[in-house]
Coordinates of C-alpha atoms in Angstrom, one line a residue:
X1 CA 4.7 -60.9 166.6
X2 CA 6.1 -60.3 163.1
X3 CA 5.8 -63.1 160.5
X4 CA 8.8 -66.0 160.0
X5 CA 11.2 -64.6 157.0
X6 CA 12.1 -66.7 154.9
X7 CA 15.3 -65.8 152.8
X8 CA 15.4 -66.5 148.6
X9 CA 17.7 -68.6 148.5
X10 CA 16.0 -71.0 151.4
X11 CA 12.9 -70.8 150.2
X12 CA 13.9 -72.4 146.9
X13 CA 15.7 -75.3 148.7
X14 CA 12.5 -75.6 150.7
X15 CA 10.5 -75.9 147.8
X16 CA 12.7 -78.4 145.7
X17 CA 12.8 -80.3 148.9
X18 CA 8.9 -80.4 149.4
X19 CA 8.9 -81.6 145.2
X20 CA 11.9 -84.1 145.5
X21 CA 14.1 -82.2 143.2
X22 CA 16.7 -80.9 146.2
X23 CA 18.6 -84.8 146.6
X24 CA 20.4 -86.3 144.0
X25 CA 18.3 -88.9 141.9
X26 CA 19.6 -92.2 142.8
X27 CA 18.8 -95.1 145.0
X28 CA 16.3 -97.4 145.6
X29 CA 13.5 -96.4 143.9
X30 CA 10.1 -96.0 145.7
X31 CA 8.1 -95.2 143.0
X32 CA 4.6 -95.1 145.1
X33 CA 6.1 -92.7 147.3
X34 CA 7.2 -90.0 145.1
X35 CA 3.7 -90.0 143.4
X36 CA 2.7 -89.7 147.1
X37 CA 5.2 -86.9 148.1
X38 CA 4.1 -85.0 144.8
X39 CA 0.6 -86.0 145.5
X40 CA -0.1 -86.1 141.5
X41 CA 1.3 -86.3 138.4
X42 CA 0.6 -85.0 135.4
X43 CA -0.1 -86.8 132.2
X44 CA 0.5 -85.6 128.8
X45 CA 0.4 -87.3 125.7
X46 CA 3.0 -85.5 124.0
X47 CA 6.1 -87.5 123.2
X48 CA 8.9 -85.0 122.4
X49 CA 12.0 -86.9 124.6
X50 CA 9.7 -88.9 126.7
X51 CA 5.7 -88.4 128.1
X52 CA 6.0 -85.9 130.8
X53 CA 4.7 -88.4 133.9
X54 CA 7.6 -90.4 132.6
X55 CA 10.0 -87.5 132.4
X56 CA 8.9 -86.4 136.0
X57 CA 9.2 -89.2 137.8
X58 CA 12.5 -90.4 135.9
X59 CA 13.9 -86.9 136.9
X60 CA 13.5 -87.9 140.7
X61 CA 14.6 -91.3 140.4
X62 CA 16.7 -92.7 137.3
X63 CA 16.4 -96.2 137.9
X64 CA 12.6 -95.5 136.9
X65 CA 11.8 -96.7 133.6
X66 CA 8.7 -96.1 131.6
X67 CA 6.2 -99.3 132.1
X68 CA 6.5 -98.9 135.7
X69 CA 4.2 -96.6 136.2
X70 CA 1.6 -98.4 133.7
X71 CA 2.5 -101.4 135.9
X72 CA 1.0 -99.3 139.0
X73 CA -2.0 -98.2 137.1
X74 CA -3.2 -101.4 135.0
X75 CA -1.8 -104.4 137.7
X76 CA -1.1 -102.8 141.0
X77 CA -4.6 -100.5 141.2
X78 CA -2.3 -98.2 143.5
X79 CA -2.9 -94.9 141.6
X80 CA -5.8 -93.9 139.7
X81 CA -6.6 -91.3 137.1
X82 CA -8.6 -88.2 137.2
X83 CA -8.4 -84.3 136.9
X84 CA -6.5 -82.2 138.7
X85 CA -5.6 -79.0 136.8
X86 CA -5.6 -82.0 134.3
X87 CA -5.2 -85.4 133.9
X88 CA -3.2 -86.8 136.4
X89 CA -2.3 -90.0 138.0
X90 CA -2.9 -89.5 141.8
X91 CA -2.4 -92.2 144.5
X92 CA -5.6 -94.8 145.3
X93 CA -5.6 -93.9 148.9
X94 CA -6.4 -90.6 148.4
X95 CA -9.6 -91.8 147.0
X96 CA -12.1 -90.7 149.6
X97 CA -10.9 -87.3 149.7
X98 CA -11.2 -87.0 145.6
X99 CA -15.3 -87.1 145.9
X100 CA -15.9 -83.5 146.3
X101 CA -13.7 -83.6 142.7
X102 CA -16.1 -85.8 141.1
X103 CA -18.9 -84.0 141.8
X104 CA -17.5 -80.9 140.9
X105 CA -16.5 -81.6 137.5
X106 CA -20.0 -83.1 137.2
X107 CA -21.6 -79.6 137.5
X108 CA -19.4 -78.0 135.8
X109 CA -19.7 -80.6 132.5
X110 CA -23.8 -79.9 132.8
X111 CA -22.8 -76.5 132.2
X112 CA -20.4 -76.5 129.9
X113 CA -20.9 -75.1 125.7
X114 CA -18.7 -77.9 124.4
X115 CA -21.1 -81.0 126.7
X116 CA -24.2 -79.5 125.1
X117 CA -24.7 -82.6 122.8
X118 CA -24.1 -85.2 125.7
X119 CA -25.9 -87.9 124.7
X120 CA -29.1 -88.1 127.5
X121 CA -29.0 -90.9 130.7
X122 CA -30.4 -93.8 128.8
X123 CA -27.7 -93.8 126.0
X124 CA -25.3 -93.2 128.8
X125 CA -26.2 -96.5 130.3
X126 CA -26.3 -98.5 127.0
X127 CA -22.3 -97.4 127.1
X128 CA -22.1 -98.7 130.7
X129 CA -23.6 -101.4 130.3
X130 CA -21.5 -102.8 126.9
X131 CA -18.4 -102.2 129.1
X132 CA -19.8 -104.3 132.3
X133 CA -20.6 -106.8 129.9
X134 CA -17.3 -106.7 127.5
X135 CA -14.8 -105.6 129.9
X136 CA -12.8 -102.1 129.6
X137 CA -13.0 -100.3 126.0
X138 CA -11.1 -97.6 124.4
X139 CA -13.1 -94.8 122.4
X140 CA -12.0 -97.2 119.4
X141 CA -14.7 -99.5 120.1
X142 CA -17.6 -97.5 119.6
X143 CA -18.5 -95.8 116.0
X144 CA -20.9 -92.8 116.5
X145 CA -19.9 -89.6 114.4
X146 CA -20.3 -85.6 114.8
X147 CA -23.4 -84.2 113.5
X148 CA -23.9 -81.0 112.2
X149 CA -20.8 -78.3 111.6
X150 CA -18.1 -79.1 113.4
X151 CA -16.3 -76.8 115.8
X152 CA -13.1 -76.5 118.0
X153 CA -14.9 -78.4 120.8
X154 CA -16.9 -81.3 118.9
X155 CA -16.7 -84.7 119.7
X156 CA -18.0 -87.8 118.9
X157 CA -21.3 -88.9 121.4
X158 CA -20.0 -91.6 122.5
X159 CA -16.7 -90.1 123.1
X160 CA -18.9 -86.6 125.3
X161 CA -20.6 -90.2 127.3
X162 CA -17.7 -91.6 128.5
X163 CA -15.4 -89.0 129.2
X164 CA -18.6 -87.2 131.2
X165 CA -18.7 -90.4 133.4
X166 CA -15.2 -90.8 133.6
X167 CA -15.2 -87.5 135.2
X168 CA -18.0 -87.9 137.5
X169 CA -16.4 -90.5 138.9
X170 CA -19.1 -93.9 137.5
X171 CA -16.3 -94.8 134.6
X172 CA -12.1 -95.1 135.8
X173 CA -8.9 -95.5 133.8
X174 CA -8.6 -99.5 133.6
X175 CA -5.2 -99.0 131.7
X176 CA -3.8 -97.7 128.2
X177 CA -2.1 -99.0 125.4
X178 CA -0.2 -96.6 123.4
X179 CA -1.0 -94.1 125.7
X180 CA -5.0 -94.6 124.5
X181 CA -7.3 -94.9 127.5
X182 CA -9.4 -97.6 128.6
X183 CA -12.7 -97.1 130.3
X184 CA -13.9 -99.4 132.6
X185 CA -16.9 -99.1 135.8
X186 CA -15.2 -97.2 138.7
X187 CA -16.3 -99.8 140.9
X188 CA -14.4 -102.6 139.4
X189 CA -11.3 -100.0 139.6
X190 CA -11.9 -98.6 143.1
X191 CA -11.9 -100.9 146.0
X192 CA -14.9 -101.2 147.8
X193 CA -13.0 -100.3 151.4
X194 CA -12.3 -96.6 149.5
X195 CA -15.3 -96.0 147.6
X196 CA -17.6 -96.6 150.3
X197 CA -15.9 -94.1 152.8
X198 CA -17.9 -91.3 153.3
X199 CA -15.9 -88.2 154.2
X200 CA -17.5 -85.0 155.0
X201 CA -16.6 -82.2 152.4
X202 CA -15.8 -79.9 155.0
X203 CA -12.6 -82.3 155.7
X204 CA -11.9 -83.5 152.3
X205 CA -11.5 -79.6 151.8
X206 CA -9.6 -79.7 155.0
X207 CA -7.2 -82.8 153.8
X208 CA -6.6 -80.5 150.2
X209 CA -5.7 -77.4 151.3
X210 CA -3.5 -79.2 154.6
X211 CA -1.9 -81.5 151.6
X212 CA -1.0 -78.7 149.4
X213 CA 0.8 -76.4 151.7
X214 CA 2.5 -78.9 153.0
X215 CA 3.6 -79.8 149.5
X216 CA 4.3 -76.5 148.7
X217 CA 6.2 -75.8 152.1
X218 CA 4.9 -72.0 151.9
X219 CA 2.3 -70.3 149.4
X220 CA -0.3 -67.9 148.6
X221 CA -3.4 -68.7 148.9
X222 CA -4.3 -68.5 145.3
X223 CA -1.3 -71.6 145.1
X224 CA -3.1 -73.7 147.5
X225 CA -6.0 -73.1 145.4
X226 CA -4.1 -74.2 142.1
X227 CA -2.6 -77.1 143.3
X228 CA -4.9 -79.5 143.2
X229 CA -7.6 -77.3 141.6
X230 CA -10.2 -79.1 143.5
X231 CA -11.2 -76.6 146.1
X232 CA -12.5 -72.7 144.9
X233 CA -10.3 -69.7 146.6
X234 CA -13.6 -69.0 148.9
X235 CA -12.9 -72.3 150.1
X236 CA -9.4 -71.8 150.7
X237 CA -9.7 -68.5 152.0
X238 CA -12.3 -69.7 155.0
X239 CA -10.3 -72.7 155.4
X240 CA -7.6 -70.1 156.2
X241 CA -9.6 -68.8 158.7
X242 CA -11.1 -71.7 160.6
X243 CA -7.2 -73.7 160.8
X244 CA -5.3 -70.8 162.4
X245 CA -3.9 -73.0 165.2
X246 CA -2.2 -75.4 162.2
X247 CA -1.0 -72.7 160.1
X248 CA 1.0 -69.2 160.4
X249 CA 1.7 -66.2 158.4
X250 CA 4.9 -66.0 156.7
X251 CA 7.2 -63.4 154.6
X252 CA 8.6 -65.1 151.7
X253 CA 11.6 -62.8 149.6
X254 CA 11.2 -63.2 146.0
X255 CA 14.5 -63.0 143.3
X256 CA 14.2 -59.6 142.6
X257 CA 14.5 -59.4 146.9
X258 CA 10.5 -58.5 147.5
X259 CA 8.9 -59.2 150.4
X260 CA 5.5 -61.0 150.1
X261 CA 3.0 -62.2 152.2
X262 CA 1.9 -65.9 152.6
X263 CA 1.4 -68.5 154.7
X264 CA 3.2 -71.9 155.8
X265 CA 2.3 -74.9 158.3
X266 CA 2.7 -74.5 162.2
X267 CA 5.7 -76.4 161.8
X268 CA 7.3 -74.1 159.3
X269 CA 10.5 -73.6 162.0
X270 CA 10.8 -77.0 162.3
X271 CA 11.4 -77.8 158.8
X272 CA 13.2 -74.8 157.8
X273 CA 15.7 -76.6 160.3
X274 CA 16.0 -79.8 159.3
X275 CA 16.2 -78.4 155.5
X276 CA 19.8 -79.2 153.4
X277 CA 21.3 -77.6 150.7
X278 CA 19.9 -79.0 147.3
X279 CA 22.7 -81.1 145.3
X280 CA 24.3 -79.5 142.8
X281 CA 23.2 -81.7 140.0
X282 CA 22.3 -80.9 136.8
X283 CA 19.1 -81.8 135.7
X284 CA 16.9 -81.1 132.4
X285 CA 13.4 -81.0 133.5
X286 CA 10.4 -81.5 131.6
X287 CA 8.0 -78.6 130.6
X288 CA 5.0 -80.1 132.7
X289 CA 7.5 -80.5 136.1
X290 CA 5.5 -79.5 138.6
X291 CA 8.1 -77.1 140.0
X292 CA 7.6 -75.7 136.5
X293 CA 4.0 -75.5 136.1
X294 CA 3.1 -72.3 138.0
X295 CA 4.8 -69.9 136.2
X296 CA 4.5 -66.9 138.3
X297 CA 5.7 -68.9 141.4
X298 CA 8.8 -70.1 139.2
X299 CA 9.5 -66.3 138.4
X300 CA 8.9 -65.4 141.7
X301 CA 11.2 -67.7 143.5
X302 CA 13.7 -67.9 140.6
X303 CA 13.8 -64.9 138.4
X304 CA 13.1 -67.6 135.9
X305 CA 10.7 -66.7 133.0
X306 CA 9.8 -69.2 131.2
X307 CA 6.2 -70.5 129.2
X308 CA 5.1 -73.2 126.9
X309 CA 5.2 -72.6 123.3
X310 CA 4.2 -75.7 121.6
X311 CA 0.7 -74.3 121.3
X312 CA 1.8 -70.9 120.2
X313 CA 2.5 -70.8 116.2
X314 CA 6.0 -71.3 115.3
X315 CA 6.2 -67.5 113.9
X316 CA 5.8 -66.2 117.8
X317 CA 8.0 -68.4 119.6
X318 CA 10.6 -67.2 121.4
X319 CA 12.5 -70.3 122.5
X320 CA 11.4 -73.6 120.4
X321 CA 8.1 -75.9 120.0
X322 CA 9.5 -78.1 123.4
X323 CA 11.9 -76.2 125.3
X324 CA 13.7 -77.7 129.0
X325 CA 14.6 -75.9 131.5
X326 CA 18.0 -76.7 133.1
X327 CA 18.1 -77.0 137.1
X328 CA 21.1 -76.8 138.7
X329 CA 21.5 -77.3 142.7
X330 CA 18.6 -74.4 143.4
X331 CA 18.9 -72.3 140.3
X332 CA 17.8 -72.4 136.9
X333 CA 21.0 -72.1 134.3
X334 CA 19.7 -72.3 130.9
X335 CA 17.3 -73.9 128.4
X336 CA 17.5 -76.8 126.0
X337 CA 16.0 -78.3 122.9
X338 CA 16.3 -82.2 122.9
X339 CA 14.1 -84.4 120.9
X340 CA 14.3 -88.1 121.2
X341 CA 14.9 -89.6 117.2
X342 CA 14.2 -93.4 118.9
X343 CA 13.8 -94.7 115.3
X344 CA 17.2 -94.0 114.2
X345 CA 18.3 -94.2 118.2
X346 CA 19.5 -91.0 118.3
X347 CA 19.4 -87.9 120.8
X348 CA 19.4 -84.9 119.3
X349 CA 20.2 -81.4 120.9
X350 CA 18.9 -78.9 118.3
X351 CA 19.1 -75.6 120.5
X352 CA 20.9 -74.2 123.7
X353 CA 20.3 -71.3 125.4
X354 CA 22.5 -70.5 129.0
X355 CA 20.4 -68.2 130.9
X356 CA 21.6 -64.6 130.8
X357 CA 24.2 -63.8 133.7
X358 CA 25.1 -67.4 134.2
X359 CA 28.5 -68.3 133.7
X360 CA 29.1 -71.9 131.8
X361 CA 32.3 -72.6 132.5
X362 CA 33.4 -76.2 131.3
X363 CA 32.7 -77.9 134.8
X364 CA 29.0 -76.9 133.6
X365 CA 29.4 -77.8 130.4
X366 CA 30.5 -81.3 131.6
X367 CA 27.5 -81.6 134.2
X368 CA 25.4 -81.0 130.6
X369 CA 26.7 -83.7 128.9
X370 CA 26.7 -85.9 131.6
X371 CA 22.9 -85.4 132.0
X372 CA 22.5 -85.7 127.9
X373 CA 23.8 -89.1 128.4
X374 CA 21.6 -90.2 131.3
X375 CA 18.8 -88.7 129.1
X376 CA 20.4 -91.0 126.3
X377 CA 20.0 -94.3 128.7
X378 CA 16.6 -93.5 129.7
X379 CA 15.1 -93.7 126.4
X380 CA 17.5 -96.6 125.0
X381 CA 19.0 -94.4 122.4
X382 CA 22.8 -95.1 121.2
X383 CA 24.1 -91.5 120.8
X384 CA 23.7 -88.2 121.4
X385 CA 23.7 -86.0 118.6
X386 CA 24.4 -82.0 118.6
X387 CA 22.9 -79.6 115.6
X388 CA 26.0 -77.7 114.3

């Protein structure tokens, strides 16, 4: 029996479906359930227009404003924070399933050049036991220095102790304040009912790769791998193996109108379907969106090439220090510029770039300024302002 094809132009739909982007962003916001449907989100601490987790989740549902999701964190206890790729707010429940995660970045810390002046298990537990006794501290609240030359890696002891436990999983995010992180003992942050369920790492590997693909809607192994970076490809590729009755091959046809090989769930018919056309809004998404972040599966499925450059020196960049990509209905039509001037409440659009071979005719245009303004709203700015 030959492989399900599925066409371009469906397979992006299918994918901005699985990632929320294919309906227009309006509504009641359940703001829970898209971390849920995403299954992460990313944090970043840059602050071009807005943080990224702010920008993604806005993007999916405007009535979303920024403290809500700090609200989630710090009050609710319905998301927590770990590492995914990186950091990442990820939903509580998933909690049992994230163990394998903590342990893994444990092992990989004790191996690690830039951990090689972790401070030893006593000091460790002087830091834990100031916080159980003082409540949740920021790195502000302790005062060792480097030692020694510094390098590119070096940090501050007490800063190598706590962010080693919060990755093994004894320290969690209790909230932040300025976007600066508070440490406080996992198990005042995790409930007991979660942290105490044991699940065998054979099916929290099980519950990863099922979750991704069916976040993804189809992949490559290698993306099933990637997307929550919390399984190795030998992992994936026996899981593969052992779960044929729940999955089936697929042929997915890139932009350039390649077949390639992947895989999708058993129910793959189903939701091909059930699937709609994706609204034809105009959206500016943010760098770190996570139908942005895997590059090759963005130029893959959209004939969209597109990196980061704020890390690459100014002299090499080929687009701009923070550059958005512009979605419209299932196709990317350009790139923008935008930095948010919130001190003299102002939006300004310093660079513009249509994507080659797409037409902007003035119904575009007007979709662009209409998304400006909503951008405007968002972060309580009074005007938006163009660079001549």
């Amino acid at each position: 029996m030959s492989p399900l094809r599925i066409q371009n132009k469906i397979a992006r739909q299918l994918w901005l479906d699985t990632q929320g982007l294919s309906v227009s962003p309006t509504g009641s916001l359940d703001l829970l359930g898209i971390i849920k449907k995403l299954g992460f989100v990313q944090l970043d601490s840059i602050q071009v227009v807005s943080r990224a987790h702010h920008h993604i989740l806005w993007s999916r549902n405007q009535n979303y404003r920024e403290l809500m999701l700090d609200n989630l964190l710090a009050n609710d206890r319905s998301v927590f924070e770990h590492f995914t790729h990186d950091a990442s707010v990820i939903p509580i429940e998933f909690l049992p399933f994230w163990k394998r995660q903590f342990r893994r970045k444990k092992e990989k810390l004790d191996q690690a050049q830039w951990f090689k002046d972790l401070p030893d298990q006593r000091e460790r537990e002087i830091i834990k036991n100031r916080i159980g006794r003082d409540g949740p501290l920021s790195t502000h609240a302790f005062d060792t220095k480097i030692t020694g030359p510094k390098k590119m890696w070096s940090r501050p002891p007490h800063k190598l102790a706590l962010d080693y436990m919060w990755y093994a999983g004894e320290l969690a995010t209790s909230h932040r304040i300025n976007f600066n992180k508070y440490y406080d003992l996992a198990d005042r942050i995790f409930p007991e009912s979660l942290r105490e369920l044991n699940v065998p790492d054979q099916d929290q590997i099980d519950w990863l790769c099922y979750a991704a693909l069916d976040r993804m809607g189809f992949g490559l192994p290698s993306e099933i791998q990637q997307y929550w970076d919390a399984v190795s490809p030998k992992e994936v590729n026996e899981w593969l193996t052992s779960t044929r009755a729940r999955v089936q091959e697929v042929e997915i046809e890139t932009s350039e109108g390649q077949w390639i090989n992947g895989v999708a769930l058993a129910n793959i018919e189903d939701r091909l379907v059930s699937l709609t056309p994706a609204t034809s809004r105009l959206r500016i998404l943010n760098p770190f969106d996570p139908v942005i972040r895997d590059r090759k599966r963005l130029k893959r499925l959209f004939g969209f090439d597109y990196r980061v450059e704020m890390f690459v020196p100014a002299a090499k960049r080929i687009w701009g220090y923070y550059v958005y990509p512009i979605l419209e209905g299932h196709q990317f039509v350009g790139r923008i510029e935008i930095k948010g001037d919130r001190k003299n409440s102002v939006l300004k659009v310093t660079n513009f770039w249509p994507e080659n071979g797409k037409a902007w005719p003035e119904s575009r245009y007007r979709k662009l300024f209409s998304e400006l303004e909503r951008v405007r709203k968002f972060i309580g700015v009074n005007r938006v302002e163009w660079n001549d």
